[in-house]
């Protein structure tokens, strides 16, 4: 159940506007009924988003900066264009990018060698100035099971978060938490090591972003039931708390093998902070239970047998 951002009415089946990201009841679901900011972007403040073929969409003098940039893209970005699918489907778009990146790693490594592969996809302590790896490392993974388990977490948790914050804010949360998680991991590696060489392990994986999603849902509904392997019901706060303790232990002892525990903690902290912001400012809540078919190790996602942002 969530509250309408306009009237505050409790709504069992809230409507999430894909244009402004707000949550509304049935009476305020239409853009013109909740003063949607997207109306200005479409240069249609008095009407509804009726189609991608409205002659007035690209005409007029008060076109927003976002619209003018979209006009320069040589692809139809309107509601009827080929990119329409990606509106409201950021979770699945990122999952697809993860698998595309993973197979690209294999191809580049096999054809051009491991050095180029790592230069393109691995965030390494010795090369933090390779800014592109801050983001490509989110989608890259260290092995098949690594990407499978991370995909499971994002597949189940991602759509819930995207539904409540909107696709644009979800994408920002995913990329920012993933990048900061990776940077946090290489930072502690630099601090804990007397020497950092080009051969020092780097970091790959989307679990920093995945743990951010877990953190958001933990704040929005700490009693959310997560059905591990569709059988064992566990409150999500137990998974979050257990995982936090598990990661803090290994970060403090400098252990953990090839698992990037600091990256997990950074991602989780970002998710918890953003979830608290949403709870205070948007009055949103999450469903009461979730069937989750993977990552059932101690501490939940990222624990033994679960997904984790890996060291590479």
C-alpha positions as semicolon CSV with decimal commas, in nm:
position;residue;x (nm);y (nm);z (nm)
1;X;0,000;0,000;0,000
2;X;0,124;0,348;-0,085
3;X;-0,005;0,704;-0,044
4;X;-0,099;0,929;-0,331
5;X;0,149;1,216;-0,362
6;X;-0,139;1,459;-0,432
7;X;-0,419;1,375;-0,189
8;X;-0,246;1,137;0,055
9;X;-0,505;0,864;-0,004
10;X;-0,391;0,509;0,075
11;X;-0,392;0,306;-0,245
12;X;-0,360;-0,072;-0,264
13;X;-0,271;-0,057;-0,634
14;X;-0,088;0,275;-0,678
15;X;0,000;0,417;-1,015
16;X;0,362;0,515;-1,071
17;X;0,401;0,785;-1,336
18;X;0,682;0,698;-1,575
19;X;0,730;1,063;-1,664
20;X;0,777;1,228;-1,324
21;X;0,826;0,922;-1,099
22;X;0,543;1,011;-0,858
23;X;0,295;0,771;-0,695
24;X;-0,076;0,845;-0,740
25;X;-0,426;0,708;-0,682
26;X;-0,673;0,638;-0,960
27;X;-0,814;0,993;-0,944
28;X;-0,472;1,153;-0,996
29;X;-0,302;0,902;-1,224
30;X;-0,337;1,111;-1,541
31;X;-0,052;1,359;-1,599
32;X;-0,280;1,663;-1,608
33;X;-0,440;1,560;-1,276
34;X;-0,115;1,564;-1,080
35;X;0,056;1,858;-1,251
36;X;0,311;1,623;-1,407
37;X;0,642;1,788;-1,492
38;X;0,647;1,578;-1,806
39;X;0,367;1,789;-1,952
40;X;0,613;2,072;-2,000
41;X;0,868;1,838;-2,151
42;X;0,610;1,739;-2,410
43;X;0,504;2,102;-2,466
44;X;0,146;1,993;-2,399
45;X;0,057;2,145;-2,059
46;X;-0,318;2,146;-2,121
47;X;-0,362;1,791;-2,249
48;X;-0,263;1,431;-2,201
49;X;0,014;1,221;-2,350
50;X;-0,202;1,093;-2,631
51;X;0,052;0,956;-2,881
52;X;0,393;0,993;-3,036
53;X;0,234;1,142;-3,349
54;X;0,107;1,469;-3,202
55;X;0,214;1,748;-3,439
56;X;0,249;1,983;-3,142
57;X;0,504;1,773;-2,958
58;X;0,807;1,918;-3,132
59;X;0,665;2,259;-3,214
60;X;0,636;2,581;-3,018
61;X;0,885;2,805;-2,846
62;X;0,895;2,672;-2,488
63;X;1,061;2,339;-2,555
64;X;1,257;2,213;-2,255
65;X;1,629;2,153;-2,262
66;X;1,566;1,777;-2,229
67;X;1,337;1,783;-2,531
68;X;1,585;1,979;-2,742
69;X;1,855;1,726;-2,664
70;X;1,621;1,440;-2,750
71;X;1,548;1,604;-3,086
72;X;1,915;1,571;-3,178
73;X;1,915;1,195;-3,129
74;X;1,877;1,027;-3,471
75;X;1,625;0,781;-3,323
76;X;1,259;0,834;-3,241
77;X;1,259;0,870;-2,861
78;X;0,883;0,932;-2,839
79;X;0,624;0,704;-2,686
80;X;0,570;0,531;-3,018
81;X;0,938;0,498;-3,106
82;X;1,173;0,199;-3,082
83;X;1,306;0,316;-2,744
84;X;0,961;0,317;-2,581
85;X;1,022;-0,030;-2,434
86;X;1,297;0,100;-2,207
87;X;1,057;0,331;-2,026
88;X;0,959;0,143;-1,712
89;X;1,199;-0,144;-1,787
90;X;1,531;-0,014;-1,661
91;X;1,579;-0,326;-1,448
92;X;1,562;-0,561;-1,744
93;X;1,767;-0,324;-1,958
94;X;2,049;-0,335;-1,702
95;X;2,020;-0,713;-1,678
96;X;2,059;-0,735;-2,056
97;X;2,360;-0,503;-2,044
98;X;2,517;-0,722;-1,776
99;X;2,499;-1,031;-1,995
100;X;2,611;-0,845;-2,307
101;X;2,910;-0,711;-2,114
102;X;2,990;-1,053;-1,973
103;X;3,004;-1,213;-2,317
104;X;3,202;-0,915;-2,445
105;X;3,457;-0,984;-2,172
106;X;3,497;-1,338;-2,296
107;X;3,537;-1,231;-2,659
108;X;3,783;-0,950;-2,586
109;X;3,985;-1,171;-2,352
110;X;4,003;-1,454;-2,604
111;X;4,084;-1,237;-2,907
112;X;4,295;-0,954;-2,765
113;X;4,420;-1,093;-2,435
114;X;4,346;-1,036;-2,066
115;X;4,521;-0,698;-2,041
116;X;4,284;-0,524;-2,282
117;X;3,988;-0,700;-2,124
118;X;4,083;-0,568;-1,780
119;X;4,154;-0,222;-1,916
120;X;3,803;-0,206;-2,059
121;X;3,600;-0,380;-1,790
122;X;3,784;-0,406;-1,455
123;X;3,814;-0,127;-1,199
124;X;4,171;-0,165;-1,068
125;X;4,340;0,014;-0,774
126;X;4,645;0,090;-0,990
127;X;4,435;0,261;-1,259
128;X;4,156;0,457;-1,082
129;X;4,187;0,728;-1,350
130;X;4,030;0,489;-1,603
131;X;3,692;0,654;-1,544
132;X;3,503;0,430;-1,787
133;X;3,577;0,130;-1,566
134;X;3,385;0,295;-1,282
135;X;3,076;0,196;-1,479
136;X;3,177;-0,091;-1,708
137;X;3,293;-0,283;-1,399
138;X;2,933;-0,273;-1,269
139;X;2,817;-0,481;-1,564
140;X;3,128;-0,700;-1,591
141;X;3,154;-1,017;-1,382
142;X;3,420;-1,263;-1,276
143;X;3,245;-1,581;-1,384
144;X;2,920;-1,749;-1,486
145;X;2,786;-1,816;-1,136
146;X;2,885;-1,467;-1,028
147;X;2,661;-1,305;-1,290
148;X;2,383;-1,561;-1,243
149;X;2,345;-1,493;-0,872
150;X;2,365;-1,116;-0,916
151;X;2,104;-1,141;-1,191
152;X;1,868;-1,328;-0,956
153;X;1,887;-1,056;-0,693
154;X;1,835;-0,773;-0,942
155;X;1,555;-0,961;-1,121
156;X;1,352;-0,995;-0,802
157;X;1,437;-0,674;-0,616
158;X;1,488;-0,434;-0,908
159;X;1,129;-0,409;-1,041
160;X;0,996;-0,339;-0,690
161;X;1,230;-0,044;-0,641
162;X;1,181;0,081;-0,997
163;X;0,805;0,076;-0,948
164;X;0,823;0,315;-0,655
165;X;1,094;0,556;-0,768
166;X;1,052;0,551;-1,145
167;X;1,291;0,432;-1,414
168;X;1,507;0,745;-1,427
169;X;1,576;0,756;-1,054
170;X;1,623;0,380;-1,049
171;X;1,889;0,408;-1,320
172;X;2,068;0,683;-1,127
173;X;2,058;0,478;-0,806
174;X;2,189;0,169;-0,985
175;X;2,479;0,345;-1,156
176;X;2,581;0,572;-0,868
177;X;2,568;0,298;-0,604
178;X;2,752;0,056;-0,832
179;X;3,027;0,304;-0,914
180;X;3,074;0,424;-0,555
181;X;3,078;0,064;-0,433
182;X;3,362;-0,019;-0,670
183;X;3,555;0,295;-0,577
184;X;3,506;0,214;-0,210
185;X;3,651;-0,131;-0,264
186;X;3,967;-0,017;-0,442
187;X;4,010;0,262;-0,185
188;X;4,029;0,018;0,103
189;X;4,261;-0,204;-0,099
190;X;4,495;0,092;-0,142
191;X;4,475;0,176;0,229
192;X;4,531;-0,183;0,344
193;X;4,818;-0,256;0,107
194;X;5,167;-0,114;0,134
195;X;5,218;-0,148;-0,241
196;X;4,968;-0,143;-0,527
197;X;5,087;-0,279;-0,860
198;X;4,924;-0,328;-1,201
199;X;4,866;-0,687;-1,094
200;X;4,669;-0,600;-0,780
201;X;4,319;-0,744;-0,798
202;X;4,049;-0,519;-0,937
203;X;3,675;-0,531;-0,880
204;X;3,382;-0,631;-1,101
205;X;3,015;-0,708;-1,047
206;X;2,676;-0,547;-0,994
207;X;2,626;-0,652;-0,634
208;X;2,706;-0,304;-0,500
209;X;2,398;-0,187;-0,693
210;X;2,206;-0,502;-0,596
211;X;2,274;-0,441;-0,227
212;X;2,156;-0,082;-0,270
213;X;1,821;-0,220;-0,390
214;X;1,812;-0,450;-0,087
215;X;1,878;-0,152;0,140
216;X;1,597;0,055;-0,012
217;X;1,343;-0,224;0,036
218;X;1,465;-0,290;0,390
219;X;1,383;0,068;0,490
220;X;1,052;0,083;0,304
221;X;0,928;-0,242;0,458
222;X;1,164;-0,417;0,704
223;X;0,914;-0,700;0,752
224;X;0,900;-0,782;0,383
225;X;0,903;-1,162;0,361
226;X;1,167;-1,299;0,126
227;X;1,101;-1,663;0,042
228;X;1,443;-1,824;0,010
229;X;1,423;-2,096;-0,256
230;X;1,044;-2,029;-0,250
231;X;1,020;-2,217;0,081
232;X;1,182;-2,044;0,381
233;X;1,025;-1,708;0,476
234;X;1,277;-1,460;0,615
235;X;1,215;-1,090;0,696
236;X;1,430;-0,876;0,472
237;X;1,581;-0,692;0,771
238;X;1,733;-1,022;0,886
239;X;1,905;-1,064;0,550
240;X;2,027;-0,706;0,553
241;X;2,150;-0,713;0,912
242;X;2,314;-1,052;0,873
243;X;2,486;-0,949;0,556
244;X;2,610;-0,623;0,708
245;X;2,764;-0,807;1,005
246;X;2,915;-1,067;0,772
247;X;3,079;-0,803;0,551
248;X;3,198;-0,583;0,838
249;X;3,375;-0,884;0,990
250;X;3,573;-0,958;0,675
251;X;3,649;-0,592;0,605
252;X;3,786;-0,545;0,956
253;X;3,996;-0,862;0,940
254;X;4,117;-0,810;0,584
255;X;3,983;-1,150;0,478
256;X;3,704;-1,265;0,255
257;X;3,903;-1,412;-0,033
258;X;3,785;-1,288;-0,372
259;X;3,467;-1,122;-0,240
260;X;3,467;-0,741;-0,237
261;X;3,302;-0,687;0,101
262;X;3,365;-0,313;0,116
263;X;3,184;-0,270;-0,215
264;X;2,886;-0,453;-0,066
265;X;2,884;-0,233;0,243
266;X;2,904;0,088;0,041
267;X;2,617;-0,021;-0,185
268;X;2,407;-0,128;0,113
269;X;2,472;0,201;0,296
270;X;2,364;0,402;-0,010
271;X;2,046;0,197;-0,041
272;X;1,958;0,237;0,327
273;X;2,014;0,613;0,308
274;X;1,806;0,651;-0,007
275;X;1,531;0,431;0,136
276;X;1,514;0,656;0,442
277;X;1,490;0,960;0,217
278;X;1,202;0,802;0,024
279;X;1,021;0,703;0,339
280;X;1,037;1,055;0,484
281;X;0,959;1,247;0,167
282;X;0,742;1,018;-0,044
283;X;0,557;0,803;0,213
284;X;0,597;0,493;-0,002
285;X;0,600;0,132;0,110
286;X;0,691;-0,205;-0,035
287;X;0,483;-0,524;-0,074
288;X;0,453;-0,760;0,220
289;X;0,633;-1,059;0,073
290;X;0,860;-1,157;-0,209
291;X;0,947;-1,499;-0,346
292;X;1,319;-1,507;-0,397
293;X;1,483;-1,810;-0,553
294;X;1,852;-1,755;-0,496
295;X;2,119;-1,614;-0,272
296;X;2,013;-1,811;0,033
297;X;2,348;-1,830;0,204
298;X;2,413;-1,682;0,546
299;X;2,348;-1,311;0,528
300;X;2,138;-1,334;0,212
301;X;2,256;-1,198;-0,122
302;X;2,630;-1,196;-0,141
303;X;2,682;-1,449;0,135
304;X;2,835;-1,791;0,071
305;X;2,654;-1,935;-0,225
306;X;2,498;-1,600;-0,310
307;X;2,588;-1,317;-0,543
308;X;2,875;-1,088;-0,462
309;X;3,075;-0,813;-0,619
310;X;3,388;-1,001;-0,707
311;X;3,756;-0,934;-0,703
312;X;3,924;-0,981;-1,040
